Coordinates of C-alpha atoms and ligand atoms in Angstrom, one line a residue:
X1 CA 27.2 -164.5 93.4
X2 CA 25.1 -161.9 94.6
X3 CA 21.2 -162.3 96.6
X4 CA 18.4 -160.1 94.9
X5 CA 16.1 -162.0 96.9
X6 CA 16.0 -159.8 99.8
X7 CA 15.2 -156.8 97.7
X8 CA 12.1 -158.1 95.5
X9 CA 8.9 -158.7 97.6
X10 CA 10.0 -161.9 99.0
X11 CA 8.2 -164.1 101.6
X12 CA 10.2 -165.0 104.8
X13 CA 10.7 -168.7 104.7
X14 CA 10.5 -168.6 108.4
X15 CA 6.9 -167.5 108.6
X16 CA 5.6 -170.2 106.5
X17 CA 3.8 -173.3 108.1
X18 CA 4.8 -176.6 106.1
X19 CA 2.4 -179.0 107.8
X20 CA -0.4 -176.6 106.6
X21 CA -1.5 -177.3 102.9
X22 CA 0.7 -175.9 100.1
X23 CA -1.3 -172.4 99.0
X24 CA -2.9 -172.2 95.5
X25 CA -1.6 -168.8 94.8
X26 CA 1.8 -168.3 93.4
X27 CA 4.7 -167.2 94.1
X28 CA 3.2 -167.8 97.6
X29 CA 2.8 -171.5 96.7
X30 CA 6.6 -171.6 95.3
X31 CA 7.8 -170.4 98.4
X32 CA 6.2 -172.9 100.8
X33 CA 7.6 -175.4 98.5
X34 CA 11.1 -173.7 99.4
X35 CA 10.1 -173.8 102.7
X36 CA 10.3 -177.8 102.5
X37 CA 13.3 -178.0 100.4
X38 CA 15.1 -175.8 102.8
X39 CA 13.7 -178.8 105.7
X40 CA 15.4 -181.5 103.3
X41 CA 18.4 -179.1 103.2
X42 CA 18.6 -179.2 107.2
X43 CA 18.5 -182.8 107.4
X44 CA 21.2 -183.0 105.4
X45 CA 23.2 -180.8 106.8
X46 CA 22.8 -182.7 110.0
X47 CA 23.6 -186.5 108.6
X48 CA 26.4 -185.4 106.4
X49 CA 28.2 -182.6 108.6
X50 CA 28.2 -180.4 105.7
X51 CA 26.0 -178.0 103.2
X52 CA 24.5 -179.5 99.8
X53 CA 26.2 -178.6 96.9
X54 CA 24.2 -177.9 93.7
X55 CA 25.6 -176.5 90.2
X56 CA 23.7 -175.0 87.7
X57 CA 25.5 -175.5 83.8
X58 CA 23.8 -172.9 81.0
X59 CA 23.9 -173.6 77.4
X60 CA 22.6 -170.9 75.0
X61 CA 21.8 -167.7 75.1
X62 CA 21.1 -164.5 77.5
X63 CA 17.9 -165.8 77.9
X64 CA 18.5 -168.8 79.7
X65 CA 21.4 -167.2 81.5
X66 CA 18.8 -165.3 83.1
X67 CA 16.8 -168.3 83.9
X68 CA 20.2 -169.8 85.3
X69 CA 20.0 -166.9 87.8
X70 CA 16.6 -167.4 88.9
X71 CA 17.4 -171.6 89.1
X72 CA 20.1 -170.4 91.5
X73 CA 18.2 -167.7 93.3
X74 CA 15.4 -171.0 94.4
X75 CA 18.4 -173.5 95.2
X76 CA 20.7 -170.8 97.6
X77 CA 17.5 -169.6 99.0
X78 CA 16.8 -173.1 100.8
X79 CA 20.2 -173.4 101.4
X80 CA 22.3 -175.0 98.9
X81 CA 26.0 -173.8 98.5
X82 CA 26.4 -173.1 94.9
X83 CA 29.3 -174.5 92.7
X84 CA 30.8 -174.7 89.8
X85 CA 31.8 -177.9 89.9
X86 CA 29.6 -180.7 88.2
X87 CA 30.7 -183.2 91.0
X88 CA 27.6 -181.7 93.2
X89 CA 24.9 -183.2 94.8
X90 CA 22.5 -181.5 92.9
X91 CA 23.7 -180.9 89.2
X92 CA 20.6 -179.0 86.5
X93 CA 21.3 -178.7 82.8
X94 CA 19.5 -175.3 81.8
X95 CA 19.6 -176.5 78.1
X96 CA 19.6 -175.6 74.5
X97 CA 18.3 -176.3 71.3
X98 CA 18.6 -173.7 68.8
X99 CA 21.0 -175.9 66.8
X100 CA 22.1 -179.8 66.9
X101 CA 25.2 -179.3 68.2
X102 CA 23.9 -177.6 71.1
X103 CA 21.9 -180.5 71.9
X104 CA 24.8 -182.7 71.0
X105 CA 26.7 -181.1 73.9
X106 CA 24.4 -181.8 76.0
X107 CA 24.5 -185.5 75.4
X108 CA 27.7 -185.6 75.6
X109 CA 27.9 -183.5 79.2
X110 CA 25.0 -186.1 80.1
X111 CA 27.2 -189.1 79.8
X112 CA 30.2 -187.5 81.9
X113 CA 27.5 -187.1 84.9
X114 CA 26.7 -190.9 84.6
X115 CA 30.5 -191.6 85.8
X116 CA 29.8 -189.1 88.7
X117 CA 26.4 -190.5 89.6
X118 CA 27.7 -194.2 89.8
X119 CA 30.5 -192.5 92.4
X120 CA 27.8 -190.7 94.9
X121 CA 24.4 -192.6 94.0
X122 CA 22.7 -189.2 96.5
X123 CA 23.0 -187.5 93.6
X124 CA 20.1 -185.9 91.9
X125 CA 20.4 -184.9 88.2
X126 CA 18.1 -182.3 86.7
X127 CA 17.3 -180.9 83.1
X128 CA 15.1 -178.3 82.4
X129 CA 15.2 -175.2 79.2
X130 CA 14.8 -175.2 75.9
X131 CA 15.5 -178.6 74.3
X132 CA 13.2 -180.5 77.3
X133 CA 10.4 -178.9 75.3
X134 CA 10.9 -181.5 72.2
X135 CA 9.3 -185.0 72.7
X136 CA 12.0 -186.6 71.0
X137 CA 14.6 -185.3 73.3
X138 CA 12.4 -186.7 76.7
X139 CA 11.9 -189.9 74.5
X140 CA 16.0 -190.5 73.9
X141 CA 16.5 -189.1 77.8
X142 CA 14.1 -192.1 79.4
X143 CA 15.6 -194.7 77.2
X144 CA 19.4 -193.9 77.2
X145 CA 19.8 -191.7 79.9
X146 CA 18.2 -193.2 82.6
X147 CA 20.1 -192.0 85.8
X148 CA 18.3 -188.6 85.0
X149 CA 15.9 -187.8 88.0
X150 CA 13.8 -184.5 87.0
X151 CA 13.0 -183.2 83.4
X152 CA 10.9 -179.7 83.2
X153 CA 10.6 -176.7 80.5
X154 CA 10.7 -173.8 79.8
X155 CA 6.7 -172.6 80.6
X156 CA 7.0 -174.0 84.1
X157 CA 10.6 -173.0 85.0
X158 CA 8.6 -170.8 87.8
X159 CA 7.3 -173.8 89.3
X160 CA 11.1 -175.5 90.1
X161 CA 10.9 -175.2 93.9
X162 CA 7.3 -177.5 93.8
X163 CA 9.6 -180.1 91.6
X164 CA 12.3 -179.6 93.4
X165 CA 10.2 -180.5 96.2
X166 CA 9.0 -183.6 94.9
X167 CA 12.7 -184.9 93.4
X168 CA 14.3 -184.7 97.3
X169 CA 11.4 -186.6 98.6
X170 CA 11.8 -189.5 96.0
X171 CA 14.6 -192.1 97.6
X172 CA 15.2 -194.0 94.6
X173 CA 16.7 -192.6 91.3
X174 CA 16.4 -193.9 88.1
X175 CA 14.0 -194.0 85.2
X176 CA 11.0 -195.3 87.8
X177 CA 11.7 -192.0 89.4
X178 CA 12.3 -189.8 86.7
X179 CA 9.9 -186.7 87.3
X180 CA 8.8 -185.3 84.2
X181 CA 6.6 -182.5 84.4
X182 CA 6.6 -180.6 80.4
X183 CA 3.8 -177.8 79.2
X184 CA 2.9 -176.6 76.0
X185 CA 2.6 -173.2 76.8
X186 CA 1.7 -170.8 79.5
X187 CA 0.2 -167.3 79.5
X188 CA 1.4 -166.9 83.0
X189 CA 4.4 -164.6 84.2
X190 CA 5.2 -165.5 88.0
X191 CA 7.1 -162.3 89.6
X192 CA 9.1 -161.8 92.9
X193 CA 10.6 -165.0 92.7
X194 CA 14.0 -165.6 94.1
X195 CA 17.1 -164.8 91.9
X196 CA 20.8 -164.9 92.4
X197 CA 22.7 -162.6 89.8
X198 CA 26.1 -163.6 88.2
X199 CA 27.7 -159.9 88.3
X200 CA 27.5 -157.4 90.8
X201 CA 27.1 -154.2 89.0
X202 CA 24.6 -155.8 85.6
X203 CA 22.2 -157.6 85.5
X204 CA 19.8 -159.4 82.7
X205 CA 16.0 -158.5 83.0
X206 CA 13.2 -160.5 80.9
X207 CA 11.0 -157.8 79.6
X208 CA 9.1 -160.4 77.2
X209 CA 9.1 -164.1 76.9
X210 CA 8.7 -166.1 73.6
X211 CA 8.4 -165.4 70.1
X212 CA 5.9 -165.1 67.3
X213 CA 8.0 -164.6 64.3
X214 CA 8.3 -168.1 62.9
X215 CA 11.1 -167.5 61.0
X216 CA 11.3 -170.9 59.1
X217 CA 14.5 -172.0 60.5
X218 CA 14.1 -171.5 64.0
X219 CA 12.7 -173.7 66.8
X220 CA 12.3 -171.1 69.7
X221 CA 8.7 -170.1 69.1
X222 CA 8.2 -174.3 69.3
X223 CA 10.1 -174.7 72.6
X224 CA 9.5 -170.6 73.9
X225 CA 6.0 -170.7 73.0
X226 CA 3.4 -167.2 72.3
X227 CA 4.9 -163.7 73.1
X228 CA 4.5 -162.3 76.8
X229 CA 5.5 -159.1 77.7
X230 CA 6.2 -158.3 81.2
X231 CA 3.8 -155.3 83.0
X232 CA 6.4 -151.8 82.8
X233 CA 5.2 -151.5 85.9
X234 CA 7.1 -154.9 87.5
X235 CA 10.3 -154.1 84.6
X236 CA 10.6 -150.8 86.4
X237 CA 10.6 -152.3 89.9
X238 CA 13.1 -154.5 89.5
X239 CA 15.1 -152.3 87.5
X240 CA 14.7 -150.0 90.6
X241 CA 16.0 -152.5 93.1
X242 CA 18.8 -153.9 91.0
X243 CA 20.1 -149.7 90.9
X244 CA 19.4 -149.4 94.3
X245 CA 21.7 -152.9 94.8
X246 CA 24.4 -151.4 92.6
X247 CA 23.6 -152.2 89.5
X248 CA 24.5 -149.9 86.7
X249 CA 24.1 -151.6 83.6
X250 CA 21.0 -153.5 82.8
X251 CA 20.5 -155.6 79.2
X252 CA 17.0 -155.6 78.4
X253 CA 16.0 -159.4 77.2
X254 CA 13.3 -160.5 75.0
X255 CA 13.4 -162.7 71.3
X256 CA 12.1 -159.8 69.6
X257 CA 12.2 -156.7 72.4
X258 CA 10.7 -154.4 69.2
X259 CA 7.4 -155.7 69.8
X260 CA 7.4 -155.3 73.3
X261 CA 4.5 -154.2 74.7
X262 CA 1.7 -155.2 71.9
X263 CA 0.2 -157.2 73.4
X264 CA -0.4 -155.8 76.9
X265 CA -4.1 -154.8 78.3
X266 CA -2.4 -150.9 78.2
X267 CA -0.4 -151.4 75.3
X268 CA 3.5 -148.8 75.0
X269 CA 6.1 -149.4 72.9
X270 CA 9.4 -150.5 73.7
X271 CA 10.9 -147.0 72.8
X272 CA 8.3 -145.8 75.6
X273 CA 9.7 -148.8 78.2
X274 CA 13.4 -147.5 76.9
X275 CA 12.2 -143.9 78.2
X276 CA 10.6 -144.8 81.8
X277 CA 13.9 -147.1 82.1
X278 CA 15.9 -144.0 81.5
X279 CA 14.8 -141.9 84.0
X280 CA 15.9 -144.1 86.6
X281 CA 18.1 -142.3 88.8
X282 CA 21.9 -144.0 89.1
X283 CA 21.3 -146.0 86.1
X284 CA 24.0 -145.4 84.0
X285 CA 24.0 -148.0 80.9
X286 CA 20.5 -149.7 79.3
X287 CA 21.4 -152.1 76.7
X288 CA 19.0 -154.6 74.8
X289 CA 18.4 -157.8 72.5
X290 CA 17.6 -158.6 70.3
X291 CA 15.8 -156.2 67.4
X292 CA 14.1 -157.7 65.1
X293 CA 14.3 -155.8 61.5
X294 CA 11.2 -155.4 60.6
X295 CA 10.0 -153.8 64.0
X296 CA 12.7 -151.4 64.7
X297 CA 11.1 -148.3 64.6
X298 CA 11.7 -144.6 63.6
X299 CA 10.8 -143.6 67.5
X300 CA 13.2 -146.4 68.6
X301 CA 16.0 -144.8 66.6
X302 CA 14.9 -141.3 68.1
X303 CA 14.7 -142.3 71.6
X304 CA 18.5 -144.1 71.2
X305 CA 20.1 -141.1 69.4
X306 CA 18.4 -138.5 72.2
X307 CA 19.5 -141.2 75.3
X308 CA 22.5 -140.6 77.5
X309 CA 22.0 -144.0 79.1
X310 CA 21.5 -146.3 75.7
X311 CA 24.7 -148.1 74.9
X312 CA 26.0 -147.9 71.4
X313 CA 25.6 -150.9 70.4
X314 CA 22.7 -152.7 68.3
X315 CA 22.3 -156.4 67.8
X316 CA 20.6 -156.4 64.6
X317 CA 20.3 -160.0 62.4
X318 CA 20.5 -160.4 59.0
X319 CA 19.9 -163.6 58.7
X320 CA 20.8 -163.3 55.1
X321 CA 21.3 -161.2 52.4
X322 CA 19.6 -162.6 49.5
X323 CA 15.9 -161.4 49.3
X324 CA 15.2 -164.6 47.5
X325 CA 16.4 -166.3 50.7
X326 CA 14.9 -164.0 53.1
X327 CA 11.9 -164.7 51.7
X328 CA 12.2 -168.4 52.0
X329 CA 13.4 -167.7 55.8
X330 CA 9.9 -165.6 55.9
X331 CA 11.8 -162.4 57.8
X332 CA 9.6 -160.1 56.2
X333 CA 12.1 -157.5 54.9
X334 CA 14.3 -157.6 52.2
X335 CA 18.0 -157.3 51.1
X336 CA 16.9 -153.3 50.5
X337 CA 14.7 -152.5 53.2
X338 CA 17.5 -153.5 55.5
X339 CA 20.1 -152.2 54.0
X340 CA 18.1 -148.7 54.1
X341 CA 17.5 -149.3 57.7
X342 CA 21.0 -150.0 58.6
X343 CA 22.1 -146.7 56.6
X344 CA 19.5 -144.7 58.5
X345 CA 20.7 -146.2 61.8
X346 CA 24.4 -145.3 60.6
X347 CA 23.2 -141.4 59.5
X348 CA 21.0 -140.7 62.7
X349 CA 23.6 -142.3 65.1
X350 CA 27.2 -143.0 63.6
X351 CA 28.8 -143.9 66.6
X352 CA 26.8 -146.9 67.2
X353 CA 28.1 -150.4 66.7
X354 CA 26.0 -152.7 64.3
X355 CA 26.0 -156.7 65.4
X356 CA 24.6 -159.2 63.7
X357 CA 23.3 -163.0 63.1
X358 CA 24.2 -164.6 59.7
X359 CA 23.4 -168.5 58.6
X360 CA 24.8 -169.9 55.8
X361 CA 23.6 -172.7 54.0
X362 CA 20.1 -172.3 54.4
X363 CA 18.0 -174.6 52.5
X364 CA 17.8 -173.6 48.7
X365 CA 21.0 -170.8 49.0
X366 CA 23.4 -170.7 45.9
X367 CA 26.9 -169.0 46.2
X368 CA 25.2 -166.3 44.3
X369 CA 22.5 -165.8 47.4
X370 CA 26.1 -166.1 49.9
X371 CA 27.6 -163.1 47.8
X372 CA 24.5 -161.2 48.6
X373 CA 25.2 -161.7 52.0
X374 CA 29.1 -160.5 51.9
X375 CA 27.5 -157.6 49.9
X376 CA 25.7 -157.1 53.2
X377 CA 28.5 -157.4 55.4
X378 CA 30.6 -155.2 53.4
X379 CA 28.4 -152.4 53.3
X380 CA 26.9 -152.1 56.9
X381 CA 30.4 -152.9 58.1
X382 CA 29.4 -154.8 60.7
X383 CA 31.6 -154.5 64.2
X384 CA 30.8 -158.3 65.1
X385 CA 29.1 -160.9 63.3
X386 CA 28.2 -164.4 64.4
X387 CA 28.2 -166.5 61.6
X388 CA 26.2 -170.2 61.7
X389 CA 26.0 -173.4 59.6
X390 CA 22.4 -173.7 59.5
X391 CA 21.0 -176.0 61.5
X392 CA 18.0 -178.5 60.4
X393 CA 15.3 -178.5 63.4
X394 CA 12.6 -181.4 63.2
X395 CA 9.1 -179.4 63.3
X396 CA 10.4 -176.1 61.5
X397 CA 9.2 -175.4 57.9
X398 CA 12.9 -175.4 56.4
X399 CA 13.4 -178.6 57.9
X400 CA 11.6 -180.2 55.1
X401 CA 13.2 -177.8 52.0
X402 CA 15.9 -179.6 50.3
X403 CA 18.9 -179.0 51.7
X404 CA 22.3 -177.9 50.8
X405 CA 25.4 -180.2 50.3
X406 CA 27.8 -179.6 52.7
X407 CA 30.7 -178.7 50.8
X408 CA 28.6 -175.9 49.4
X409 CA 27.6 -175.0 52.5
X410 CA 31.2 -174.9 54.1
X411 CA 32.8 -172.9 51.4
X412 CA 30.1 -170.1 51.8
X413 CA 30.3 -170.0 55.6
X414 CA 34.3 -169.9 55.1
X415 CA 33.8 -167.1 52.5
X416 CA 31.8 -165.1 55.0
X417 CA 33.4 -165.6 57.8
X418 CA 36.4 -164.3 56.1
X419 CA 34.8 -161.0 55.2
X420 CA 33.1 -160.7 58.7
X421 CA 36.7 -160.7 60.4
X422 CA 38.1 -157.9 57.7
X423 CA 35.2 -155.5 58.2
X424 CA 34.7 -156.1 61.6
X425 CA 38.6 -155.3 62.6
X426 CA 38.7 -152.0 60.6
X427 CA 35.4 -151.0 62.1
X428 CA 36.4 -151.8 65.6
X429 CA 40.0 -150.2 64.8
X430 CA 38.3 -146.8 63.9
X431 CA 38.5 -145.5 67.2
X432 CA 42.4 -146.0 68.2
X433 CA 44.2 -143.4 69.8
X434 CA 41.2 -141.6 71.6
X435 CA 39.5 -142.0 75.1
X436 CA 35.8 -143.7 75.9
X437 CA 34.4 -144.7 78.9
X438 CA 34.4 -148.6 79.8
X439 CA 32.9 -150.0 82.0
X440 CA 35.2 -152.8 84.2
X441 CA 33.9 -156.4 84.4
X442 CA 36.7 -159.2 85.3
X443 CA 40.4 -159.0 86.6
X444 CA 41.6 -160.4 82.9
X445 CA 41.9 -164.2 82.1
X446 CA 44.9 -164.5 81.2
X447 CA 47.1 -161.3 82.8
X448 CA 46.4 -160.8 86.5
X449 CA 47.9 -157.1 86.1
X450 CA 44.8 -155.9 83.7
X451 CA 41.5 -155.7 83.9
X452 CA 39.0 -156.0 81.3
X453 CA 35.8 -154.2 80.0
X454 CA 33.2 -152.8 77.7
X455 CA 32.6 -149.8 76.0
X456 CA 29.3 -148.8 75.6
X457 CA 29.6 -150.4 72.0
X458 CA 30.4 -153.4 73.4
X459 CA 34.2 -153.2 72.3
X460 CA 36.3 -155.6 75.0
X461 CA 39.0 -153.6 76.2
X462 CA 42.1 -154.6 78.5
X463 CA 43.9 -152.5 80.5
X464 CA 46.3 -152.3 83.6
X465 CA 44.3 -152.4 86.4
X466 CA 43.1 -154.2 89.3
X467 CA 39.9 -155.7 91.0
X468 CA 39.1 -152.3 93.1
X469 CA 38.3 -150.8 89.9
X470 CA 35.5 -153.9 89.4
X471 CA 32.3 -152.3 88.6
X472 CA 33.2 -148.7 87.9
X473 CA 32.9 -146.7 84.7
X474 CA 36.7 -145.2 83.7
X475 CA 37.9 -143.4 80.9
X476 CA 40.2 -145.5 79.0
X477 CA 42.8 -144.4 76.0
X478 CA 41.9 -146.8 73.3
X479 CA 46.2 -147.6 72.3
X480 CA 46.1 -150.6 70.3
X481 CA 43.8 -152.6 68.6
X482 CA 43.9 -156.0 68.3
X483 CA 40.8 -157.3 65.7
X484 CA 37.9 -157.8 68.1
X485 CA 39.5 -155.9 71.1
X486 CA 41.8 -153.1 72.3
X487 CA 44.4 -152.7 74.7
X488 CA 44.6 -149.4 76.9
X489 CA 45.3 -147.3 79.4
X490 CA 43.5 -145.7 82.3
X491 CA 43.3 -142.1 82.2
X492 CA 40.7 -141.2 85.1
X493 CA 37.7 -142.4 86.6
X494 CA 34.6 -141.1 84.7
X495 CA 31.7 -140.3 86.7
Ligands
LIG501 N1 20.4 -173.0 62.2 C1 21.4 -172.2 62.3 N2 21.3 -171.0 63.0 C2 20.1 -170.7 63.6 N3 19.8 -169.7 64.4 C3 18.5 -169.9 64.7 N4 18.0 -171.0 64.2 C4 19.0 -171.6 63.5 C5 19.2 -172.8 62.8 N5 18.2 -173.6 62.6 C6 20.6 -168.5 64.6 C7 20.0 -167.3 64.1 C8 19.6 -166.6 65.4 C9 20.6 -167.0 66.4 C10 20.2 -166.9 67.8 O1 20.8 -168.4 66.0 O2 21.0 -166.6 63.4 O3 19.6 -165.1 65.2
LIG502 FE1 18.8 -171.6 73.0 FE2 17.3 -170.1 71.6 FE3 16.3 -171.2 73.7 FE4 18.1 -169.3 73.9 S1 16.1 -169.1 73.1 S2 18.1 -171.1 75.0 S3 19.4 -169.7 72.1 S4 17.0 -172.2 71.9

């Protein structure tokens, strides 16, 4: 784990005065609450003989990875030791809900902590993300899952330290004590709070928060609420920092990072943030996600093919590749305009790896509207695809479409998945035999003699190696592929 704290514009915990009154300004107000965490932290230390433990677990995506980060970046700053290990004395669920079975392993994750809970009753369980923002959910958590302490949502993730706060005071545990503290929505975009990054060398960055596409399947503009975009001005700092901390890849985060920008008092365009990101000096990779279709525009395309820095690698959903469907879905593009854009995308740039989102089964799809879809697949020629059963979410318009049985619905997504896998291994295998640069993540899994890494389109690749190499770009002879991978060999260090 690595401390960005010291390098944003952070507030010395030391200088604060906790028997004044908590400010009304933030962050300044977050960090006074800190500031009395850190005091609990202390008194701990000194009845037990040892640190706290807490353990952050993330479901989902990028997005609340990222929010993971800044969770952690709050409980190591007033002096938690961080774990892994669920047995902790301070245990938040950074949550999903995007589909059931996300929230269904949560549930099930829930019931494990009970057994811990019952073994040290100090402990303090926590949920927060994107599934605390349906009312059901809290409803089924205060009757069934009542050793749960603190509940809070996505809007007010800024505000953890003050609920923090308020949970350590709180002796008893319990569903008389269960702090629950939800919003609706928020306008407001807190910076310069704490944040402890997973990975030394990248790092995640919110440029935009939210989404206002309301595609009919999807819950996240429910539980993410309006579309906030982030000043360039503070993106640019921290990108700044993270470089000057040794950073050299950064992924650019947002639901919909094509409309970045619009709704800013000085609108720019995300190809204009993609620019200003470029020029920053030791930089050497900028990736993003995710694109949404219908925005991706003719300057984004420009600025990628002209960049030195962009990776190779867009995550562009489909969705679907019926119009019929797409329509029903309201994307706002159909099977043509897409396939147009992807051919463009191919033409101006034909190194770059395609990704994409598919769900099958959506409410009202025939086999005929699936085969549209493989027609997609097989065209683009997708280098990854993640394929889902769609998912029925209470409050969405699809939810209340009739819905396909699910034998149809498995036999399409078994039909797709198959193609995804043949197109995606002869796309990936197009580049054996030649050399690209990678950049190294992780001593490999499974084979303590190889590394692992990324090209810049996001192509896995494992190769002898060891953890010196850790961080470093390397040119890497592409020998074998293997489907989604490729094993290697090191030829020299790139620069
Ligand atoms: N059911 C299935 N998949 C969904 N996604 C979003 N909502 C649903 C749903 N209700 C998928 C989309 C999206 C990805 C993050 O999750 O493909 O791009
Ligand atoms: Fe899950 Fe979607 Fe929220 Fe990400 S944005 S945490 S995938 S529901």
């Amino acid at each position: 784990m690595y401390n960005e704290a010291t390098h944003h514009n952070e507030i010395d915990l030391d200088k604060i005065d906790i028997n004044a009154a908590p400010p009304t300004e933030e962050p300044e107000r977050q960090y006074y609450f800190m500031a009395k965490c850190r005091e609990w932290v202390k008194d701990f230390e000194q009845k037990n003989d040892r640190l706290p433990k807490a353990c952050v677990t993330t479901f989902g995506c990028q997005m609340n990875a990222r929010d993971s980060e800044k969770l952690e970046g709050i409980l190591r700053k007033v002096g938690y030791e961080i774990t892994e290990d669920e047995r902790a004395d301070f245990v938040l669920f950074n949550t999903c809900t995007v589909r059931d079975n996300a929230n269904q392993r949560v549930y099930g994750r829930l019931g494990e902590l009970k057994g811990s809970k019952r073994r040290n009753p100090n402990m303090k369980i926590a949920l927060c993300g994107c599934m605390m923002q349906e009312p059901s959910v809290i409803e089924k958590i205060r009757t069934s899952y009542r050793f749960v302490d603190l509940i809070f949502g996505t809007h007010n993730l800024y505000k953890f330290a003050e609920l923090l706060a308020t949970c350590l005071a709180q002796t008893g545990y319990g569903e008389a004590g269960m702090i629950i503290d939800i919003w609706e929505g928020t306008d407001r975009i807190v910076e310069d709070l704490p944040v402890e990054r997973k990975y030394p060398f990248k790092s995640g960055i919110n440029i935009m928060f939210g989404c206002n596409n309301f595609c009919s399947y999807c819950i996240v503009p429910y539980v993410r609420g309006r579309e906030r975009s982030r000043e360039p001005k503070e993106i640019l700092r921290e990108i700044e920092k993270l470089v000057a901390d040794g950073v050299v890849e950064v992924m650019l985060l947002g639901q919909n990072v094509n409309s970045y920008g619009k709704n800013l008092e000085e609108p720019i365009t995300f190809a204009q943030l993609l620019q200003e990101v470029e020029q920053i000096e030791g930089l050497k990779r900028i990736r993003f996600m995710t694109s949404h279709p219908k925005d991706l525009s003719d300057e984004l395309i420009q600025v990628m093919k002209e960049s030195k820095k962009i990776c190779r690698h867009l995550h562009l959903p489909l969705q679907a590749g019926s119009t019929r469907i797409l329509e029903a879905m309201n994307r706002r593009y159909t099977k043509e305009q897409y396939l147009a854009l992807a051919e463009k995308i191919r033409r101006e740039i034909p190194d770059m790896a395609i990704t994409t989102d598919i769900i099958v089964g959506f409410p009202g799809e025939t086999p005929e509207d699936v085969e549209e879809t493989i027609d997609v697949i097989r065209r683009v020629k997708y280098d990854n695809a993640f394929t889902f059963i769609y998912s029925k979410r209470t409050g969405t318009p699809a939810a209340a479409m009739e819905q396909v049985p699910e034998d149809v619905v498995k036999a399409g997504f078994d039909k797709v998945l198959k193609t995804v896998q043949d197109t995606a291994r002869e796309q990936v295998a197009r580049y054996q035999g030649r050399v690209f640069d990678v950049l190294v993540e992780e001593v490999n899994e499974n084979d303590a003699n190889l590394v692992t890494g990324r090209m810049s389109n996001n192509t896995l690749v494992h190769f002898p190696g060891g953890a010196e190499l850790i961080g470093q770009i390397v040119d890497v002879s592409l020998d074998e592929c293997h489907g989604f991978y490729y094993m290697g060999h090191m030829i020299n260090r790139a620069t």
